[in-house]
XYZ file of C-alpha atoms in Angstrom:
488
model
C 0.000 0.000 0.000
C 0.937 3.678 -0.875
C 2.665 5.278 2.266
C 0.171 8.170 3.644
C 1.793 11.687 3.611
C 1.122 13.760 6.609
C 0.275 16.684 4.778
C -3.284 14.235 4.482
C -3.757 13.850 8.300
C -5.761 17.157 10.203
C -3.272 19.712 11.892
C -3.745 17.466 15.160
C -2.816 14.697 13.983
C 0.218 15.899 12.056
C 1.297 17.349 15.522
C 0.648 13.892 16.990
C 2.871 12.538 14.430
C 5.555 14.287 14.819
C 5.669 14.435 18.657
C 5.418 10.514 18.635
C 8.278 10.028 16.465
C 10.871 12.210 18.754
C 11.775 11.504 22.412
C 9.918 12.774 25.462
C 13.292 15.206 25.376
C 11.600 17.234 22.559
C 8.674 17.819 24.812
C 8.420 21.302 26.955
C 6.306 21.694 30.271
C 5.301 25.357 29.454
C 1.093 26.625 30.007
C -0.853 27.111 27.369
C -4.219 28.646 28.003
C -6.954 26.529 25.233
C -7.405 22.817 25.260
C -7.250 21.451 21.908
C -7.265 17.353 21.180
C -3.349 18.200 20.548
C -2.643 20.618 23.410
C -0.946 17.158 25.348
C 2.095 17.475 22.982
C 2.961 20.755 24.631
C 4.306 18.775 28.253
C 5.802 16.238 29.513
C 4.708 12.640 28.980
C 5.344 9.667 30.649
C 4.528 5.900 29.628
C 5.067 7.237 26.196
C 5.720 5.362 23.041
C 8.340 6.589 20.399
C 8.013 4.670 16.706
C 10.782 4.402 14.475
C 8.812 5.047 10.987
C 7.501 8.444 10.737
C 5.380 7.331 7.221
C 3.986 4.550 8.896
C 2.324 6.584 12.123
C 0.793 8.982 9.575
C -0.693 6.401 8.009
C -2.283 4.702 11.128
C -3.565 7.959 12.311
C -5.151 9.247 9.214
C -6.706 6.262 9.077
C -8.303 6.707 12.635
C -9.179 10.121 11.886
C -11.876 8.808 9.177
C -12.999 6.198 11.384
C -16.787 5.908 12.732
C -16.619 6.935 16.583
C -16.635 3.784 18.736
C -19.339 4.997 20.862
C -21.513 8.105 20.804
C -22.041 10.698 22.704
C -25.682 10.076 23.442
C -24.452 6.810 25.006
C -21.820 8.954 26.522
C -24.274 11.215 28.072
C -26.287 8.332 29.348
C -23.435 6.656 31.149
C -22.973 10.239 32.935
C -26.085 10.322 34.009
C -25.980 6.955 35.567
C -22.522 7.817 37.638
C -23.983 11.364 38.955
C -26.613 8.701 40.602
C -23.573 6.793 41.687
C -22.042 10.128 43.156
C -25.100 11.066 44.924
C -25.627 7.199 46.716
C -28.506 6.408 44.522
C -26.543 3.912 42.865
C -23.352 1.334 43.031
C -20.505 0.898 40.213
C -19.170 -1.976 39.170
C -16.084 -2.181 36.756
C -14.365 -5.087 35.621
C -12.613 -7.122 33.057
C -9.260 -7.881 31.859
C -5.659 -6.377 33.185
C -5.081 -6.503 29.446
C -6.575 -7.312 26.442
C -5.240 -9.328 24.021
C -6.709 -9.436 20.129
C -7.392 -13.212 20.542
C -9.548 -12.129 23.282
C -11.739 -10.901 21.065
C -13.838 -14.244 20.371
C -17.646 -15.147 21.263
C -17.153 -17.258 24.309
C -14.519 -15.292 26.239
C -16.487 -12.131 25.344
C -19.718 -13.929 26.736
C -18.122 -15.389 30.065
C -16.775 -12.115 30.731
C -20.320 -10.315 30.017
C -21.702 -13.380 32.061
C -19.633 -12.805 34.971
C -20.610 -9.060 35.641
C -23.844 -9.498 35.020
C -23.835 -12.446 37.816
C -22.121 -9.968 39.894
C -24.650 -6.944 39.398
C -27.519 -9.508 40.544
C -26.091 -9.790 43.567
C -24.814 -6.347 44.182
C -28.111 -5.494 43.485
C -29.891 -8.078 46.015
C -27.838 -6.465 48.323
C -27.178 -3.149 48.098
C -31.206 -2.441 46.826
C -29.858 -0.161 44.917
C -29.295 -0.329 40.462
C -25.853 -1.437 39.493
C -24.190 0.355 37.047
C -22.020 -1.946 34.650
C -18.561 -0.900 33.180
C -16.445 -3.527 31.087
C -13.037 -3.190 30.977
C -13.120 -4.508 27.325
C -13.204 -3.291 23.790
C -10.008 -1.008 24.396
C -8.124 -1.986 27.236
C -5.117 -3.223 25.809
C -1.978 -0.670 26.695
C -0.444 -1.177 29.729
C 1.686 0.881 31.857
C 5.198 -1.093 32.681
C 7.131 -0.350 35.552
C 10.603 -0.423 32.576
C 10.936 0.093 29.254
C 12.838 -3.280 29.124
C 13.248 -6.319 30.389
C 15.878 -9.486 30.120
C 15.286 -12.111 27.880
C 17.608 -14.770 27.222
C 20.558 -12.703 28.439
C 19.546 -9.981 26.420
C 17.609 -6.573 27.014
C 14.460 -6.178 24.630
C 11.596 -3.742 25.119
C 8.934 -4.991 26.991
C 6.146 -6.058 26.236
C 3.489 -2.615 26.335
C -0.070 -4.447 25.136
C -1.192 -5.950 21.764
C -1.935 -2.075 20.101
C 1.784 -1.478 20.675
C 3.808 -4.559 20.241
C 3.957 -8.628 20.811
C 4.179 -10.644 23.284
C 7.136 -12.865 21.162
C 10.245 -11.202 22.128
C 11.194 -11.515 18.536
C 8.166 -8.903 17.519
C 8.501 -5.848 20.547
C 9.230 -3.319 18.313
C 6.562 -0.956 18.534
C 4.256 -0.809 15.431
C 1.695 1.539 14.874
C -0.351 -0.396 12.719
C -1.559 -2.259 15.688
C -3.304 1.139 16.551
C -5.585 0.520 13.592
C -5.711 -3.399 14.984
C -6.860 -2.370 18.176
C -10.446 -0.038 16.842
C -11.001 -2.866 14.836
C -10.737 -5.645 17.648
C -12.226 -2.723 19.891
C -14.963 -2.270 17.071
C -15.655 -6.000 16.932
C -15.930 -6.566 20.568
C -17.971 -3.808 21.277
C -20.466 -5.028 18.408
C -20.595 -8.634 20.059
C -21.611 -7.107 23.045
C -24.430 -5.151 21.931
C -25.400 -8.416 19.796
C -25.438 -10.572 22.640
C -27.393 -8.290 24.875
C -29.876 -7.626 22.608
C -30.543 -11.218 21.707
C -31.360 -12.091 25.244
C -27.905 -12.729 27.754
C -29.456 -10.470 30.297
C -33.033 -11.100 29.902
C -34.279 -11.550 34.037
C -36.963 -13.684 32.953
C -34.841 -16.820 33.033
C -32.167 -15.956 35.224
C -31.646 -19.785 35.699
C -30.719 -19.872 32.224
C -27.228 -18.034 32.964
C -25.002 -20.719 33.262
C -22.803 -20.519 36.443
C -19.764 -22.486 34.642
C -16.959 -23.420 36.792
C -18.296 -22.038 39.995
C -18.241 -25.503 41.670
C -18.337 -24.390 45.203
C -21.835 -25.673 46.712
C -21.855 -22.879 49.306
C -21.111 -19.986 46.713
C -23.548 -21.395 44.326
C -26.508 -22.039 46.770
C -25.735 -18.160 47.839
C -26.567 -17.290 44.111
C -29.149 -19.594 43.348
C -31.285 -18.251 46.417
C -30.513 -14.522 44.712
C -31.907 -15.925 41.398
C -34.910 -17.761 43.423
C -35.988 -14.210 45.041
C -35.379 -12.028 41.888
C -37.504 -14.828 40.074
C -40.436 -14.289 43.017
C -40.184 -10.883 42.157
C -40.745 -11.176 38.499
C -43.535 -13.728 39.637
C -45.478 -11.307 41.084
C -44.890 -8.085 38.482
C -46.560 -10.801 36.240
C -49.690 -11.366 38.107
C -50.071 -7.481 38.586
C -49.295 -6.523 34.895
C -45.726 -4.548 35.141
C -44.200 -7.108 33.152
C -44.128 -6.135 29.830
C -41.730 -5.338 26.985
C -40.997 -2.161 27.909
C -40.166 -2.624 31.588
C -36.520 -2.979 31.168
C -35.962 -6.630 32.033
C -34.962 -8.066 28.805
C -31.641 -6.145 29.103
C -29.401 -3.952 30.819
C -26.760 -1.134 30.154
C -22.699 -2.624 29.842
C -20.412 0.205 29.315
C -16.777 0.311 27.701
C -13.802 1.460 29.295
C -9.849 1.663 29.437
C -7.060 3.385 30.493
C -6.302 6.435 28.352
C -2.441 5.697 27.783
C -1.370 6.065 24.203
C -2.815 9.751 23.562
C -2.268 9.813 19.895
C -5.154 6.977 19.908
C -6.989 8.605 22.037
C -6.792 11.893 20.025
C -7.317 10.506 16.821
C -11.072 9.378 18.263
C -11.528 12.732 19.712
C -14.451 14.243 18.289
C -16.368 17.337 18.077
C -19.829 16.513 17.869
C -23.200 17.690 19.162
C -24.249 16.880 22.908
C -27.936 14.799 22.659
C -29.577 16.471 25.349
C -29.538 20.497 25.366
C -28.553 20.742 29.455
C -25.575 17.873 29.036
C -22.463 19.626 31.079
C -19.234 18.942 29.877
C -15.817 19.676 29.851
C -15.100 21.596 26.378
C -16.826 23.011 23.898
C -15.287 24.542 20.841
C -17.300 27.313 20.063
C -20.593 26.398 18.050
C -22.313 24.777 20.509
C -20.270 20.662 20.152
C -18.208 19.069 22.614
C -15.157 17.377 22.658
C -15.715 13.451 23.145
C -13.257 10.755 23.508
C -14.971 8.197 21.036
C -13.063 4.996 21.854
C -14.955 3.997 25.252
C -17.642 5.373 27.424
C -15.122 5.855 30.370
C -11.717 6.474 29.871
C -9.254 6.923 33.289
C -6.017 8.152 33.839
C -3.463 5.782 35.806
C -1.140 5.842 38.486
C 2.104 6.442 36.820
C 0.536 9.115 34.115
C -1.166 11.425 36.731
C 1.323 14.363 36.740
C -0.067 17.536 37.699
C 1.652 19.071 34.710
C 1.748 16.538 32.707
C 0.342 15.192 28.786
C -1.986 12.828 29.855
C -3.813 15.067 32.537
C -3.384 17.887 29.699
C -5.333 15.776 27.379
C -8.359 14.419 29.985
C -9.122 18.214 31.183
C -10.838 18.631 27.503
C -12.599 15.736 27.006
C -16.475 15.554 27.927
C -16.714 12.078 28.711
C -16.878 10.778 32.483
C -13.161 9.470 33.764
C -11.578 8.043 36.721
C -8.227 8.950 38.464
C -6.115 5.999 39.777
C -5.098 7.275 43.429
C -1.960 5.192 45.078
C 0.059 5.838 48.228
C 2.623 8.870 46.208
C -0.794 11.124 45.578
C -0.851 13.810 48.219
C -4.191 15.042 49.390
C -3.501 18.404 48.241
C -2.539 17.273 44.552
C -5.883 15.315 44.659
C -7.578 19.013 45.023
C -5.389 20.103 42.498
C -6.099 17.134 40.115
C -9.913 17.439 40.597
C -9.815 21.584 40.054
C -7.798 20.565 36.509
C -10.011 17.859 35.280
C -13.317 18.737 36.543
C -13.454 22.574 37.088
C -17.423 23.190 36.899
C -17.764 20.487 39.940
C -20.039 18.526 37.813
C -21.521 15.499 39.799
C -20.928 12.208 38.170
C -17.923 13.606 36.021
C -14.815 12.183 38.452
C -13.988 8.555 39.856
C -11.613 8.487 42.382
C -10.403 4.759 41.913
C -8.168 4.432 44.953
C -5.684 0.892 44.939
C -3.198 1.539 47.976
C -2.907 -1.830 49.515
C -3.993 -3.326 52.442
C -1.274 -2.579 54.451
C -1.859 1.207 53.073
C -5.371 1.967 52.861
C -5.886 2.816 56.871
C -3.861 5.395 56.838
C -4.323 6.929 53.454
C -7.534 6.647 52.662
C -8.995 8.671 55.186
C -6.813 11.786 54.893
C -8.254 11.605 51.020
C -11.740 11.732 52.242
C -11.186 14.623 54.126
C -9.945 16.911 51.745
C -12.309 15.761 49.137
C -15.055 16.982 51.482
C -13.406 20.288 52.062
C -13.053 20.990 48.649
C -16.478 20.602 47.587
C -16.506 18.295 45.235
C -18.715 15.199 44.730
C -17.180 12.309 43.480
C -17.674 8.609 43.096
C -15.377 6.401 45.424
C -14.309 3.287 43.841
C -12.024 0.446 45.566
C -9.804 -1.155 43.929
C -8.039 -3.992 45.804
C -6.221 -5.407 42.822
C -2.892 -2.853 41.958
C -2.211 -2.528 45.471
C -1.765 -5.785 46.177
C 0.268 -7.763 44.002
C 3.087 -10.165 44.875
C 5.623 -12.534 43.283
C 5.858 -16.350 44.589
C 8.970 -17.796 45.285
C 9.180 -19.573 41.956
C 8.885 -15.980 39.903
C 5.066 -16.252 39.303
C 2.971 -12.919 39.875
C 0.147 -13.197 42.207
C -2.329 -11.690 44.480
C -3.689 -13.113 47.447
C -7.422 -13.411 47.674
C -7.323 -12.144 51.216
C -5.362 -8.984 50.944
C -7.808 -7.969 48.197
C -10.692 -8.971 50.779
C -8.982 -7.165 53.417
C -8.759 -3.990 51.449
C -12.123 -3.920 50.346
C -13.397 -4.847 53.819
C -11.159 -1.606 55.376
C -12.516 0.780 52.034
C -16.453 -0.201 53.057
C -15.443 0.108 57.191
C -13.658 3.815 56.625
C -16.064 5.665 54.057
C -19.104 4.359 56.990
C -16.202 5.847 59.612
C -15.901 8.781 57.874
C -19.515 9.601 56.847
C -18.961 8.889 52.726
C -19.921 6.075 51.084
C -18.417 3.503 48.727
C -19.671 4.215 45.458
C -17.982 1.193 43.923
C -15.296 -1.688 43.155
C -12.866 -1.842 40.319
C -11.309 -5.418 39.692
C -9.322 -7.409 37.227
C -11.517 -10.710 36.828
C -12.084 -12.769 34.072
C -14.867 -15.698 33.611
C -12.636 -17.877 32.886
C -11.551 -21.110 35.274
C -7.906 -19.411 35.737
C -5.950 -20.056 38.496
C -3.375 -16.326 38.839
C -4.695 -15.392 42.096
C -4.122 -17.436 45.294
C -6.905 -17.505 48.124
C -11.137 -17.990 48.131
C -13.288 -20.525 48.573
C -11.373 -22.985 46.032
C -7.995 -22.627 48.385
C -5.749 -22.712 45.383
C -2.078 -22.171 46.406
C 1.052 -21.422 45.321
C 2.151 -24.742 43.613
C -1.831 -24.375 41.780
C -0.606 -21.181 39.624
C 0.789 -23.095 37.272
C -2.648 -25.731 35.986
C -4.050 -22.727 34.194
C -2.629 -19.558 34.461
C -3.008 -17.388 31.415
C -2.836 -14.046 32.323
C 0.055 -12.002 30.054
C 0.634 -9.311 32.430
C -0.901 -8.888 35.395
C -3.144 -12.075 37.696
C -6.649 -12.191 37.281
C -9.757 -13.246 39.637
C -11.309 -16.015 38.524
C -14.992 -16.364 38.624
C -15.602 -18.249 41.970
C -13.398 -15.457 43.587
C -14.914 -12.536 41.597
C -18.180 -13.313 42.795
C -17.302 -14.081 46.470
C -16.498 -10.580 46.248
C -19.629 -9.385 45.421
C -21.017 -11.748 48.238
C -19.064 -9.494 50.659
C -20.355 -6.668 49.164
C -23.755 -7.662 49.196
C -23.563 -8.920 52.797
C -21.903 -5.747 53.921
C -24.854 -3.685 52.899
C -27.561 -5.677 54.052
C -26.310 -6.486 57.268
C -26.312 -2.555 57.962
């Protein structure tokens, strides 16, 4: 194929392109005073990736620009609406899916366990929280990850490591970043996303056969009798809607909302699906608007957040999330002073709108105690409302003797147990939980009901970066949840 010319990309994108084929040297920390999609290429970026062949990111990123948005603002919008009931205790989030993606992910059944799995999960957040459940996937996107190096050893040599399947393989013979995986990753994102919709549409969700959601490998009697008493009351209550006349087609039981989301890492893909497009409802707040009445919306996912190691005060990625009109979390670890928290939420989310900010705090058991609280404080004295979301994953991981990455079931119990105890101590409220789960029978983290141990890791672990909870454990978790609330 004829190389694309950047002279055919949009003045963003041909600042994009050049900025991603220099060093993070080349980059300057100075303020500029209007947020454009390519304002981030004015600071300092971390986590970034640099590409050897100039022709070849042109060509990925003119190809994005003419790409149908992912999502759509009205669906955008909707989401919103949903977390401002989150923010205000009306409601409970739950996110979930994989660490990271890979493109052979994107297949039928490990797209349907994972859909199966949260929507499991939200039944029984739901039985016990009597609240809705708002669903977000991490899928259709998520497949950049942040590394702690830029390399790693491999055979006695040092290669780049391995960033996610949009920037380079897994084989150490293929690590060389390439940005035609950008254009790989919309399309798997694209495909996913439309398997999703398909499945939910034809029925997956539908409450009036609950019993026909397959519980797969949860084997444990106890955990299963737990659910199948959930699915016994919810099918009571549909029971009795029937004999009354609610049930109907349009009562909302044949399906329910599942959201996209994913760490906003690589910029230039998250620019090139930047649009400017109309908001759907004439009062929708948001963060930008350039001019003529559209806003500026991130197109890949419904929810995009910023991490840990890319939350610089002064920094690209922060640049780039203060425009966008989409809802978005901020990862907050032990390094994230209370007082850059007030600064982070006056950057991102100046207007104080309700349901615009997650706070997705992941400090570690052995941290949250005396962290967490301090954060609630000065979130309260600032005046902002925002959605607190656990999660007891990042905080928490460990390496075996024998090299293997892990986490241990009960730390991430233990944190989530100390998150619900402290927001009740300190008058807030959990909003919700953030975890890395997957509905498949894997066996990456140690712990729950099943016992697995150490020497179990290796029967079927398959995670390519970081350990995932398997489905038993996942929805153990939401068990605690559950119980937490109703025993109140």
């Amino acid at each position: 194929m004829d190389s694309v010319e950047i002279s055919s990309l949009s003045q963003a994108g041909v600042i994009a392109a050049q900025a991603r084929t220099t060093t993070n040297e080349t980059q300057t920390d100075g303020e500029i005073s209007a947020w454009t999609p390519s304002s981030w290429t004015t600071k300092p970026i971390k986590q970034d990736v640099v590409y050897d062949d100039r022709a070849a990111v042109s060509k990925a990123f003119a190809k994005l620009e003419r790409s149908p948005p992912i999502v759509t603002p009205t669906e955008i919008c909707k989401l919103k609406k949903c977390l401002r009931d989150v923010a205000l205790g009306k409601a409970f989030l739950l996110q979930g899916g994989d660490c990271a993606e890979l493109f052979d992910y994107c297949e039928p059944n490990m797209i349907e366990s994972k859909i199966k799995l949260l929507l499991q999960m939200s039944l029984v957040l739901i039985y016990g929280a009597h609240k809705p459940v708002v669903r977000i996937a991490r899928m259709a996107g998520q497949f950049a990850k942040p590394r702690s190096s830029p390399t790693e050893q491999h055979n006695g040599k040092t290669i780049p490591a391995f960033r996610g399947d949009n920037i380079n393989g897994y084989d150490p013979e293929d690590r060389t970043p390439d940005p035609s995986r950008l254009v790989s990753a919309y399309f798997h994102s694209t495909t996913t996303l439309n398997y999703i919709r398909a499945s939910l549409d034809s029925g997956i969700a539908d409450l009036h056969s609950p019993l026909d959601w397959e519980l797969g490998h949860v084997k444990d009697e106890t955990v299963k009798a737990k659910y199948e008493r959930i699915v016994e009351s919810i099918t009571e209550s549909l029971r009795f809607m029937k004999t009354i006349g609610a049930d109907s087609a349009a009562s909302g039981l044949e399906t329910v909302d599942l959201y996209t989301s994913h760490e906003g890492l690589l910029l230039e893909y998250e620019q090139s699906l930047t649009r400017g497009l109309k908001a759907p409802f004439p009062n929708a707040e948001a963060s930008s608007d350039d001019g003529d009445g559209k806003k500026w919306y991130n197109t890949s996912a419904h929810f995009l957040w910023i991490g840990d190691r890319t939350r610089q005060l002064n920094g690209a990625h922060v640049e780039y999330f203060r425009g966008i009109a989409n809802p978005i979390g901020i990862k907050v670890g032990p390094t994230l002073s209370p007082s850059d928290l007030i600064s982070l939420l006056s950057i991102l989310n100046p207007t104080r709108e309700i349901g615009k900010i997650t706070l997705i705090t992941r400090y570690g058991e052995q941290n949250i105690a005396s962290l967490l609280p301090a954060h609630i404080r000065a979130v309260k004295a600032s005046g902002h409302t925002v959605i607190w979301q656990c999660d007891p994953m990042h905080g928490n991981t460990c390496t075996t003797p024998q090299g293997i990455k892990t986490r241990h079931f009960s730390a991430i119990l233990s944190e989530l147990s100390q998150a619900l105890r402290i927001h009740r101590e300190e008058e807030s409220f959990l909003g919700g939980v953030h975890l890395e789960l997957t509905g498949e029978a894997v066996t990456e983290c140690v712990g729950g009901s099943e016992g697995l141990k150490d020497e179990d890791l290796s029967f079927n672990y398959l995670s390519f970066c970081d350990p995932r909870l398997n489905e038993k454990q996942a929805l153990e978790l939401a068990f605690l949840v559950a119980g937490f609330y109703r025993e109140r």
